[in-house]
Each structure stands twice: as C-alpha cells, then as structure tokens.
Amino acid sequence: MPDNSSYLVVPSAALWFILVVALGISCMALAVMLSRAYRGRTAMPASAEPQPARGPLPEFEKNGQSATAALVQWSPETLRHILANELPDAQVIVVSNREPYIHNRKGDDIQLVVPASGLVSALEPITRACAGTWIAYGGGSADDLVVDENGRVEVPPENPSYTLRRVWLSEEEQQGYYLGFANEGLWPLCHIAFTRPIFRASDWEAYEAVNRKFADTVVAEARNERPIVLVQDYHFALLPRMIRERLPEAIIITFWHIPWPNSEVFSICPWRERILEGLLGSSIVGFHTQFHCNNFIDSVDRFLESRIEREDSAISYGGQISLVHAYPISIEWEPPHLSKLPAVAECRRLVREKFGLSENVKLCVGVERLDYTKGIVDRLNALDELLQLHPEWIGKVSFLQVAAPSRGTLPAYQQLYEECLSHAEDINRRHGREGYTPVVLVTEHHSQAQVYEIYRAADVCMVTSLHDGMNLVAKEFVAAREDEQGVLLLSMFAGASKELLEALIVNPYDAAMMGDALLQALTMSAEEQRQRMRRMREVVRENNVYRWAGSMLFDAARLRKRDAVDRAVSAAPAAPGNVISLLDRKRVAAL
C-alpha cells in the first residue's frame, strides 16, 4: 500500500495559512472599528445624549429632492429666479376647470368672488409669481361682461399680474363633461368611498369634446412651440395627448389632485386605455404620494404595451418618455388672510358669538365641501360615540361643521346632505339641552378669511376623509395657529397624514377609535399641543406651495435641457462603430 501522507501535508499547511490570514484581517477590522468609535466619542460634546430613532419620513422628504430643496427658502421670488435662470423666456400656462376669480351679477353690480378651493389657493400664487396665463371654464354669471374679445381678463383686479383666459361651455357640455363623466365617473372611481361610478357614452363624448376645446385654447394662447403647460386634475385626462399632437416640443406637466386607484379598480372604466394614453402625452405625471404613483404605473403596466423603468419612475410609450413623480401639494406660507384677522382670542369670541356657542365649550370644527369622500357623517358618529360613553362632556363640547354646497344636482350629493342633516338633528335631540347645541351644521359658502377665522377659534380640527389626495384643510389649520395651540385629528387616508405625523392619526371607519381620539384631543395639555403644532408648522412652512411648484419647474428645466442635448445629438453625424447615442438608448436618469 503506497504512503499517501505527503498528500495530506500540503492541504493542512494551506488550511493553517488561510486561518492565520483570516484572523489577521479580522483583528485589523476590529482595530479600525474601535479607532473610529473612539474618535466619535472624543468628537461628541460632553452634553450630547443618544438621539432616539427617527419615525417615518414625511412624504415630502421622500420626494427625491430634499437634499437641495431643504437649503432653499421657497417664495415667489424663488420661482421667478428659477424661471429667469433655468427657464429663460419660458411661457407658463395653467389649465384647470375652476377659475381663480369669478364675476357674478348682483343686482346692477358685478361682484368678484374668490372661490375657497384648495386647488385655487395652491395655484393662484404660482401663476402670479410666473406672470403666466390661466385657462379655465368661465362659469360666472358676469364672466363674459369683463373679458376682452378673446375671452381674456387681467387679474387680480387690484394688482394685475397674470392673464385669465376663459373658455365657454354650453349647458350640455358642462352637464356631460363635468357633472357626468368627471364627477359621476372618475371621482367615485378614484376615491374609495363605496359610491358606484356611473359611466355613460354620452358623458364620455362630452368629456372628449371639452378636452379638445381646451387643447385648442392652449394652442391659441401659446406664444411659441415650447411652452410649459401645467394641466390640473381629473377633468383633463385626455388633454396632454391632444396638446402633444400639436405642440410636440412643449413641456407638459399633469398633476392629478385626487388619488389614483389600484389597477383592479381602474379596470372598471370602459375607456381606461384612452385615459392612460391621454395622460402619457405628459412629460411628467404628478401625484401627491408615491403610493398613487405606484398605482398609476401598475395600471399602465397592466393595460398598455409600454416599457417601464421603475428605478427611474419612467414610462416609455409611443416613442415618448413620461416621468411619474410625487409632488406633495401645500399652501402659501404665510397665508395672506392671517394679516387681516384679529388675535386668536378675538377670533374665538367672534365665532362663538356668531354661531351661538357658549364661551366655556370646547369647539371642534370641520371645514370642506359637502362631499361623500370627506367623512362628515363619520365625524358626527365619533361625536355621538364620545357623548354616549362620556356623558360628562355633554354641554362642554360642540361641533361646528361648515360644508359648502357642492354638485347639489347629483343624487349622491343630495343623499349626503339629507344624511348629514338627519344625523345632526338626531344628535342634537338626544344630547342637546336649553342653551346647548352639540352640532351646528352650516351648509353655505364661506370666504377664505372667514374660514381662517374659524380655524383660529377651534380647539380641535377634524379632517376625517375617507379617501383624499392631500387635503389642504389640515395644512391651513396648522398655518392659522401661530399661537401653537389646537389639535389636528387627521384621517390616515388623507395624503396630509404622510407629512403631518404629529397629528392624531385616525381611521374614520372606526367610530370607537375616533371617539377615543376626540377625547384625547379635548384633554390634551397645552404643552403637548404646543410641541405637536410647532413641528407641524415647521413642515408646512418648509414644504409650502412654492416648493411644490418649484420642484415641478426644476424638473421641467432639466427636461428642456435634456431635450436640447437630444436635438444636438440627432443633428450630429452618426456615431462610429458600436457607440450608442442618447437617442438610441432612450433611458432617462432620475431627476
């Protein structure tokens, strides 16, 4: 038998050599770690303490631009600087259904109305800062009396800074496009509020025709072939593609202000492919949250033959690339209405006097349109739950609901009004007494100044949306409270809950949870209110409406510069050998 011991020596020696080397490397790594830890301790001030782990990031800090955006003081001057330096000579055109100023007949006079709309309050300061053109439906009874022969009027009246171009619609067009397809079809489709969407072929035809009419107006207002067009909301899903066909070099940013449903829900729509194709005429499609961006991308992936770069949030369809980004909308900071209002204590006195409320009651408020997505009935249920389980609060808390009438000709909204009225009457009958009314329901329009007065008077603001894109009421309430008092009770299904993390976050479908949260809000100490409100005010101040618009304009500027490079490459001689041009690659770097 041959001696094989020599064959065992080499492997054993090699094994020992490997072990010695591994041990040496481990010791070196440990020494480096200890050295770094020691330097960290010596560099730390003696008074420093370990910091607690951060909670969830607010949505705007996940927007992909916080590193630069956090260093900027966002204001109208910031936007003008962006336009002058990043987008010189660019024309900005805003398109929305609702107009920022309405002229109505009042006897022999003409009355100017500024609608209390979240969309208007967000976009109006942007258009002012950009000296742009705002195209909208002219629905005021005197709108046609104040415009020139081209349907234009300079606004605001006291200090004209941009052009309002009105589009005229017939009663049939308004009925089919707005009340029909947009608000009986798309609105319930996109909101999880368990209201069945209604789709009619005649409504779709009106919707398509009105989108075409607005496209004609955009083209007519464009001073050149490369405007920046900001298309707003679900009324104009087809408009981006229609503009793209006639202004192929335009930068088109479409912002969808309401949620985007998952692909299974979206499949209900008979014209789902047409809607997606229309929106993909945009250079950028924007939503409030990344969750809604993901839902949109999934819908495109399911229903259209397209190439999706999920890492870059980019969709290539029909030879064109569309980016899909989250831009959480906000409000103007500071709101201009605040400077015209009295101190918080005086606002409290005025509001209580106006609505017949005792000075010693805690005041909870809700402010929004009368809409089934806002959870108005659910907050009434929460108040009822509180008063039943904690009867000691009877006579000590009242709820003021300001609900502006909205879409009152639609059956779903008529039913909601009757349901709210019935609930309020029932609560008042069971819990009310002489001199005390638990629920005050006011279904009439209020000006922005009146709304902010109510915010300042409130102890608790209830924002209990069943489903919402953002909900600016939450941010307006926070902005109104420079006294750093008041509690925000906020639905987990509102986009604002992804930013205002110090609010009391609730599930509006859970009446018991809502009742408990309401009790917590009513009994919260002044110091805790101050700490929560201070942080929320920081968030709203930093992430104001100018940052929302500036982020989109920055992205528009980068797209324009990229397009310039693409045009230069296409005009150059063909690249030799196996060098691939930018146009051939068609890959977008994340902005």
XYZ file of C-alpha atoms in Angstrom:
591
model
C 0.000 0.000 0.000
C 1.584 3.308 -1.041
C 2.371 6.019 1.527
C -0.016 8.967 0.940
C 0.977 11.040 3.978
C 2.762 13.599 1.805
C -0.512 14.384 0.091
C -2.041 15.390 3.446
C 0.724 17.754 4.489
C 0.165 20.382 1.833
C -3.590 20.811 2.360
C -3.102 21.024 6.133
C -0.420 23.691 5.767
C -2.585 25.616 3.349
C -5.534 25.447 5.741
C -3.452 26.804 8.609
C -2.153 29.571 6.378
C -5.711 30.610 5.403
C -6.833 30.608 9.048
C -3.901 32.804 10.108
C -4.573 35.299 7.307
C -8.329 35.445 8.142
C -7.545 36.023 11.816
C -5.169 38.839 10.914
C -7.746 40.556 8.713
C -10.377 40.260 11.476
C -8.037 41.842 14.017
C -7.271 44.704 11.665
C -11.009 45.325 11.046
C -11.689 45.292 14.797
C -8.894 47.778 15.392
C -10.294 50.145 12.748
C -13.794 49.927 14.251
C -12.510 50.656 17.769
C -10.474 53.577 16.480
C -13.488 55.101 14.729
C -15.675 54.592 17.781
C -13.063 56.274 19.977
C -12.794 59.245 17.616
C -16.601 59.507 17.566
C -16.733 59.626 21.374
C -13.995 62.210 21.656
C -15.657 64.363 18.995
C -19.058 64.233 20.772
C -19.743 67.109 23.167
C -19.913 66.129 26.794
C -23.539 67.229 26.980
C -24.644 65.202 23.984
C -27.036 62.327 24.555
C -28.004 59.446 22.272
C -30.770 60.554 19.917
C -33.956 58.500 19.577
C -34.574 56.755 16.283
C -36.487 58.869 13.762
C -40.032 57.947 12.962
C -41.458 57.654 9.452
C -40.219 60.258 6.982
C -42.792 62.841 5.895
C -43.807 62.310 2.285
C -42.048 65.437 1.016
C -38.729 64.250 2.489
C -39.020 61.165 0.260
C -39.522 63.290 -2.837
C -36.013 62.694 -4.130
C -35.076 66.373 -3.926
C -34.846 67.104 -0.213
C -31.049 67.487 -0.280
C -31.286 70.661 -2.346
C -34.820 71.729 -1.531
C -34.124 71.902 2.199
C -31.493 74.599 1.564
C -33.907 76.868 -0.301
C -36.265 79.433 1.207
C -39.222 78.850 -1.081
C -41.095 82.031 -2.045
C -42.469 83.822 -5.140
C -39.006 85.268 -5.636
C -37.581 81.728 -5.727
C -39.961 80.805 -8.545
C -39.134 83.929 -10.505
C -35.431 83.112 -10.059
C -35.981 79.581 -11.387
C -37.852 80.915 -14.411
C -35.242 83.583 -15.136
C -32.184 81.335 -14.737
C -33.393 77.833 -15.538
C -36.252 78.581 -17.958
C -35.491 81.919 -19.609
C -38.259 83.213 -21.889
C -40.493 80.283 -20.917
C -44.242 80.837 -21.056
C -46.164 79.150 -18.228
C -49.769 78.127 -18.953
C -52.022 76.710 -16.221
C -55.140 74.740 -17.214
C -57.897 73.896 -14.738
C -61.651 73.540 -14.720
C -62.116 76.007 -11.860
C -61.150 79.643 -12.342
C -59.337 81.663 -9.653
C -61.713 84.655 -9.950
C -65.441 84.559 -10.698
C -67.543 87.552 -11.767
C -71.213 87.322 -10.823
C -74.144 89.661 -11.299
C -75.533 91.132 -8.083
C -78.418 93.413 -8.974
C -76.996 96.109 -11.222
C -73.462 95.484 -9.972
C -70.780 92.900 -10.694
C -69.419 91.025 -7.693
C -65.948 89.460 -7.660
C -65.760 86.057 -5.934
C -62.564 84.224 -4.999
C -63.565 80.546 -4.572
C -62.483 78.816 -1.361
C -60.772 75.999 -3.269
C -57.642 74.099 -2.337
C -56.583 73.945 -5.973
C -57.069 77.687 -6.455
C -55.312 78.596 -3.216
C -52.339 76.450 -4.275
C -52.052 77.539 -7.910
C -53.017 81.206 -7.798
C -49.816 82.416 -6.074
C -47.785 80.313 -8.541
C -49.394 81.904 -11.595
C -48.922 85.338 -10.048
C -45.244 84.683 -9.437
C -44.742 83.407 -13.006
C -46.839 86.118 -14.720
C -48.445 83.265 -16.607
C -51.743 82.526 -18.317
C -54.519 80.628 -16.541
C -57.087 78.886 -18.780
C -60.347 77.883 -17.070
C -64.063 77.443 -17.584
C -65.900 80.753 -17.295
C -68.950 79.859 -15.228
C -69.738 83.169 -13.511
C -72.953 84.948 -14.475
C -70.978 88.085 -15.394
C -67.759 86.439 -16.602
C -68.471 87.313 -20.216
C -69.006 91.009 -19.377
C -65.498 91.737 -18.105
C -63.326 89.966 -20.704
C -61.963 91.302 -23.984
C -62.912 89.964 -27.402
C -60.539 86.994 -26.885
C -62.012 85.966 -23.539
C -59.101 87.409 -21.530
C -59.041 89.494 -18.352
C -56.054 90.628 -16.298
C -56.107 89.536 -12.640
C -56.001 90.109 -9.686
C -58.056 93.282 -10.157
C -56.171 95.294 -7.507
C -52.749 94.348 -8.883
C -52.912 92.642 -12.313
C -50.039 90.178 -12.646
C -51.296 87.417 -14.961
C -53.920 86.671 -17.610
C -57.101 84.692 -17.039
C -58.391 83.171 -20.287
C -61.934 81.890 -20.014
C -63.373 79.001 -22.024
C -67.131 78.979 -22.641
C -69.096 75.741 -22.348
C -72.719 75.036 -23.186
C -75.080 73.657 -20.561
C -74.947 70.268 -22.296
C -71.138 70.248 -22.308
C -70.967 71.177 -18.635
C -73.519 68.523 -17.740
C -71.787 65.711 -19.624
C -68.121 66.600 -19.128
C -68.130 67.959 -15.557
C -71.150 66.603 -13.674
C -71.302 63.421 -15.755
C -68.007 61.779 -16.668
C -65.694 63.709 -14.310
C -67.824 63.672 -11.152
C -70.163 60.701 -11.537
C -67.483 58.582 -13.218
C -63.863 59.430 -12.403
C -64.431 60.975 -8.956
C -66.001 57.900 -7.298
C -63.721 55.592 -9.317
C -60.620 57.209 -7.789
C -61.940 57.549 -4.228
C -62.532 54.528 -2.025
C -65.825 55.799 -0.615
C -68.042 52.922 -1.804
C -70.051 55.028 -4.223
C -70.560 53.256 -7.519
C -69.154 55.165 -10.527
C -71.558 55.830 -13.390
C -70.260 55.769 -16.970
C -72.352 56.915 -19.947
C -71.221 57.032 -23.569
C -72.778 60.495 -23.975
C -70.770 61.798 -20.988
C -67.566 60.420 -22.479
C -68.272 62.142 -25.789
C -68.824 65.456 -23.972
C -65.648 64.926 -21.919
C -63.613 64.294 -25.061
C -65.105 67.331 -26.828
C -64.406 69.677 -23.913
C -60.837 68.397 -23.609
C -60.439 69.158 -27.332
C -61.825 72.662 -26.814
C -59.293 73.340 -24.042
C -56.486 71.960 -26.242
C -57.455 74.456 -28.954
C -57.303 77.243 -26.370
C -53.870 76.197 -25.114
C -52.504 76.200 -28.650
C -54.064 79.599 -29.328
C -52.534 81.074 -26.149
C -49.056 79.599 -26.723
C -46.602 82.259 -27.885
C -44.194 79.657 -29.305
C -43.886 75.914 -29.779
C -42.250 75.277 -26.402
C -44.491 76.499 -23.574
C -44.606 74.905 -20.140
C -48.176 73.705 -19.614
C -49.415 72.749 -16.140
C -52.563 70.626 -16.592
C -54.615 70.250 -13.444
C -56.670 67.299 -12.304
C -59.051 64.615 -13.469
C -61.140 66.904 -15.683
C -58.420 66.802 -18.354
C -57.104 63.252 -18.661
C -57.152 63.468 -22.484
C -55.712 66.977 -22.743
C -51.947 66.184 -22.511
C -52.025 63.910 -25.572
C -54.110 66.445 -27.529
C -51.599 69.213 -26.736
C -48.639 66.931 -27.523
C -50.005 66.197 -31.009
C -49.985 69.922 -31.873
C -47.103 71.201 -29.696
C -44.630 68.286 -29.688
C -41.850 70.356 -28.062
C -43.965 71.586 -25.145
C -43.142 70.569 -21.576
C -46.463 69.250 -20.245
C -46.789 68.549 -16.526
C -50.084 66.966 -15.498
C -50.905 66.986 -11.810
C -53.639 64.609 -10.632
C -55.031 66.127 -7.425
C -57.091 63.108 -6.345
C -55.962 59.536 -5.548
C -55.166 57.069 -8.310
C -56.826 53.675 -7.668
C -55.182 50.304 -7.944
C -55.278 48.668 -11.375
C -58.147 46.331 -10.451
C -60.408 49.251 -9.529
C -59.249 51.298 -12.521
C -60.203 48.444 -14.837
C -63.864 49.326 -14.199
C -63.586 52.348 -16.503
C -64.707 51.489 -20.063
C -62.208 53.979 -21.547
C -59.269 53.072 -19.345
C -56.749 52.742 -22.209
C -57.760 56.105 -23.678
C -57.314 57.816 -20.320
C -53.866 56.309 -19.805
C -52.816 57.196 -23.352
C -54.012 60.750 -22.796
C -52.061 61.183 -19.580
C -48.914 59.698 -21.139
C -48.872 62.652 -23.507
C -47.370 64.433 -20.473
C -43.672 64.986 -19.916
C -44.341 64.442 -16.205
C -47.366 62.981 -14.446
C -47.515 64.103 -10.815
C -49.375 62.795 -7.765
C -49.388 63.729 -4.094
C -47.856 60.489 -2.818
C -45.564 57.757 -4.078
C -48.325 55.232 -3.397
C -50.525 56.875 -6.040
C -47.560 56.997 -8.440
C -47.113 53.258 -7.993
C -50.807 52.621 -8.655
C -50.622 54.631 -11.878
C -47.522 52.782 -13.093
C -49.184 49.447 -12.302
C -52.264 50.494 -14.313
C -50.107 51.375 -17.323
C -48.229 48.110 -16.959
C -51.491 46.162 -16.989
C -53.362 47.872 -19.818
C -50.801 49.348 -22.256
C -47.878 47.904 -24.196
C -45.145 50.083 -22.739
C -41.648 49.984 -21.320
C -41.459 50.843 -17.630
C -38.235 51.828 -15.871
C -39.343 51.504 -12.249
C -35.949 52.552 -10.913
C -36.302 55.877 -12.734
C -40.118 56.108 -12.391
C -40.270 56.485 -16.171
C -42.669 55.100 -18.774
C -41.822 54.853 -22.457
C -44.927 54.760 -24.626
C -45.390 55.599 -28.295
C -41.805 56.784 -28.668
C -42.095 59.281 -25.808
C -40.947 59.106 -22.194
C -43.121 60.264 -19.286
C -41.809 60.604 -15.746
C -44.122 59.749 -12.837
C -43.230 61.711 -9.703
C -44.675 62.576 -6.301
C -45.097 66.291 -5.559
C -46.991 66.786 -2.271
C -49.050 69.961 -2.696
C -49.221 72.574 0.029
C -50.338 76.132 0.767
C -48.877 79.623 0.654
C -46.768 80.468 3.701
C -47.761 82.587 5.457
C -51.395 82.659 4.298
C -52.177 86.261 3.262
C -55.527 86.156 5.107
C -53.854 85.951 8.515
C -52.600 89.526 8.490
C -56.190 90.770 8.174
C -57.549 88.738 11.098
C -57.668 89.677 14.790
C -55.839 87.761 17.520
C -56.826 84.192 18.325
C -58.756 85.178 21.461
C -60.838 87.684 19.482
C -61.497 85.100 16.736
C -62.766 82.718 19.405
C -65.131 85.337 20.745
C -66.428 86.307 17.294
C -67.034 82.720 16.138
C -68.803 81.714 19.326
C -70.950 84.802 19.170
C -71.816 84.241 15.503
C -72.904 80.607 15.957
C -74.463 80.924 19.402
C -71.870 78.849 21.261
C -71.061 79.249 24.936
C -67.615 80.506 25.879
C -66.947 77.519 28.143
C -67.475 74.790 25.500
C -64.627 73.157 23.629
C -65.046 73.825 19.918
C -64.401 71.138 17.292
C -64.631 72.205 13.646
C -64.803 70.625 10.197
C -64.436 72.707 7.028
C -64.854 71.382 3.471
C -67.186 70.914 0.549
C -70.253 68.808 1.192
C -68.790 65.663 -0.377
C -69.191 61.972 0.459
C -65.405 61.451 0.429
C -64.834 63.830 3.358
C -66.191 61.590 6.126
C -68.596 64.183 7.580
C -71.100 61.567 8.751
C -68.251 59.592 10.338
C -67.100 62.511 12.467
C -70.694 63.028 13.614
C -70.684 59.366 14.649
C -67.446 59.985 16.580
C -69.010 62.875 18.481
C -72.046 60.725 19.263
C -69.738 57.950 20.489
C -67.943 60.395 22.790
C -71.141 61.805 24.298
C -72.596 58.335 24.877
C -69.511 56.878 26.570
C -68.524 60.082 28.374
C -71.752 61.910 29.218
C -69.789 64.324 31.403
C -68.845 66.058 28.124
C -72.447 66.883 27.323
C -72.689 70.657 27.496
C -68.890 71.014 27.311
C -68.142 70.299 23.634
C -69.767 71.432 20.375
C -69.011 70.540 16.787
C -69.244 73.193 14.060
C -69.405 71.724 10.549
C -69.021 74.219 7.718
C -69.901 72.408 4.479
C -70.081 74.430 1.280
C -72.769 73.072 -1.105
C -71.233 71.108 -3.982
C -72.657 69.320 -7.053
C -76.108 69.523 -5.494
C -77.882 68.299 -8.630
C -76.261 64.843 -8.368
C -78.267 62.218 -6.427
C -75.287 61.068 -4.318
C -74.755 64.615 -3.021
C -78.434 65.187 -2.336
C -78.486 61.960 -0.322
C -75.371 63.044 1.615
C -76.952 66.376 2.567
C -80.075 64.656 3.863
C -77.984 62.116 5.796
C -75.835 64.832 7.439
C -78.918 66.845 8.358
C -80.631 63.788 9.827
C -77.571 62.810 11.903
C -77.106 66.336 13.249
C -80.766 66.621 14.234
C -80.665 63.214 15.933
C -77.562 64.068 17.999
C -78.994 67.440 18.983
C -82.296 65.841 20.013
C -80.635 63.193 22.198
C -77.787 65.220 23.723
C -78.855 68.845 23.395
C -80.438 70.963 26.093
C -81.516 74.556 26.552
C -78.622 76.824 25.668
C -76.513 73.962 24.330
C -76.370 72.567 20.783
C -73.895 69.705 20.234
C -73.838 70.027 16.411
C -74.038 73.235 14.362
C -74.308 72.378 10.656
C -73.753 75.320 8.283
C -74.178 74.447 4.596
C -73.159 77.677 2.903
C -70.083 79.150 1.242
C -67.511 80.989 3.355
C -64.660 83.213 2.218
C -61.079 82.216 2.939
C -60.854 84.922 5.612
C -63.960 83.527 7.332
C -62.561 80.003 7.153
C -59.267 81.059 8.747
C -61.176 82.843 11.497
C -62.902 79.539 12.283
C -59.564 77.697 12.302
C -58.186 80.158 14.835
C -61.233 79.761 17.066
C -61.101 75.948 17.153
C -59.798 73.702 19.906
C -59.873 70.684 17.557
C -59.955 70.483 13.750
C -61.347 67.204 12.387
C -60.142 66.140 8.923
C -61.631 62.663 8.525
C -61.531 61.996 4.787
C -62.496 58.501 3.726
C -60.003 58.909 0.871
C -58.169 62.044 -0.242
C -55.285 63.086 -2.433
C -53.841 65.563 0.076
C -56.481 67.676 1.908
C -55.235 71.213 2.360
C -57.676 71.950 5.197
C -55.245 70.141 7.512
C -52.375 72.378 6.424
C -54.489 75.536 6.524
C -55.475 74.814 10.131
C -51.831 74.347 11.110
C -50.807 77.549 9.320
C -53.558 79.519 11.065
C -52.287 78.681 14.558
C -49.261 80.830 15.289
C -50.328 80.524 18.943
C -49.197 76.864 18.640
C -52.437 75.622 20.190
C -55.211 73.409 18.857
C -55.242 69.716 17.916
C -55.457 68.259 14.418
C -57.377 64.988 14.171
C -56.407 63.586 10.765
C -57.534 60.605 8.681
C -54.931 58.013 7.780
C -56.457 58.001 4.274
C -55.619 61.651 3.557
C -52.312 62.397 1.844
C -51.569 65.001 4.545
C -51.189 62.187 7.102
C -47.929 61.212 5.353
C -46.467 64.619 6.296
C -48.225 65.863 9.440
C -47.091 62.977 11.605
C -47.727 64.849 14.865
C -51.469 64.991 14.249
C -53.715 62.412 15.893
C -53.976 59.919 13.022
C -57.287 58.040 12.932
C -59.258 55.503 10.918
C -62.532 57.305 10.085
C -64.337 53.987 9.621
C -63.704 53.105 13.290
C -66.177 55.162 15.360
C -64.786 53.872 18.674
C -61.225 54.837 17.724
C -62.419 58.228 16.541
C -64.290 58.791 19.806
C -61.180 57.907 21.824
C -59.020 60.210 19.685
C -61.516 63.032 20.117
C -61.374 62.582 23.896
C -57.562 62.634 23.741
C -57.687 65.858 21.709
C -60.100 67.546 24.123
C -57.988 66.657 27.162
C -54.539 67.266 25.660
C -52.322 69.598 27.675
C -51.312 72.971 26.293
C -47.657 71.924 26.318
C -48.281 68.792 24.263
C -50.383 70.816 21.823
C -47.501 73.265 21.502
C -44.924 70.572 20.779
C -47.095 68.878 18.156
C -48.201 72.109 16.487
C -44.685 73.560 16.395
C -43.353 70.589 14.433
C -46.320 70.549 12.042
C -45.874 74.270 11.386
C -42.218 73.643 10.537
C -43.273 71.006 7.999
C -45.888 73.237 6.327
C -43.521 76.216 6.283
C -40.675 74.220 4.715
C -42.901 72.339 2.279
C -45.021 75.270 1.118
C -46.780 75.679 -2.220
C -43.760 77.393 -3.764
C -41.653 74.307 -3.120
C -44.377 72.177 -4.759
C -44.368 74.353 -7.878
C -40.611 74.931 -7.812
C -39.928 71.183 -7.781
C -42.035 70.770 -10.922
C -40.393 73.752 -12.618
C -36.921 72.418 -11.771
C -37.866 69.121 -13.376
C -39.276 70.984 -16.377
C -35.968 72.836 -16.740
C -33.997 69.585 -16.629
C -36.259 68.025 -19.237
C -35.784 71.031 -21.504
C -32.015 70.825 -21.177
C -32.108 67.090 -21.889
C -34.223 67.717 -24.972
C -31.656 70.258 -26.161
C -28.927 67.618 -25.848
C -31.083 65.084 -27.707
C -31.653 67.525 -30.555
C -27.923 68.249 -30.760
C -27.139 64.533 -30.867
C -29.747 63.883 -33.553
C -28.278 66.674 -35.699
C -24.717 65.328 -35.357
C -23.218 62.727 -37.733
C -23.900 59.098 -36.865
C -21.644 57.723 -34.156
C -18.936 55.377 -35.485
C -18.565 51.753 -34.577
C -20.518 50.447 -31.611
C -21.029 53.793 -29.797
C -24.725 54.149 -28.840
C -26.268 57.619 -28.943
C -28.513 59.149 -26.270
C -31.496 58.987 -28.588
C -30.925 55.305 -29.267
C -30.658 54.459 -25.582
C -33.823 56.352 -24.600
C -33.075 55.879 -20.928
C -33.962 58.650 -18.519
C -31.852 59.419 -15.491
C -33.962 60.090 -12.409
C -34.411 63.822 -11.932
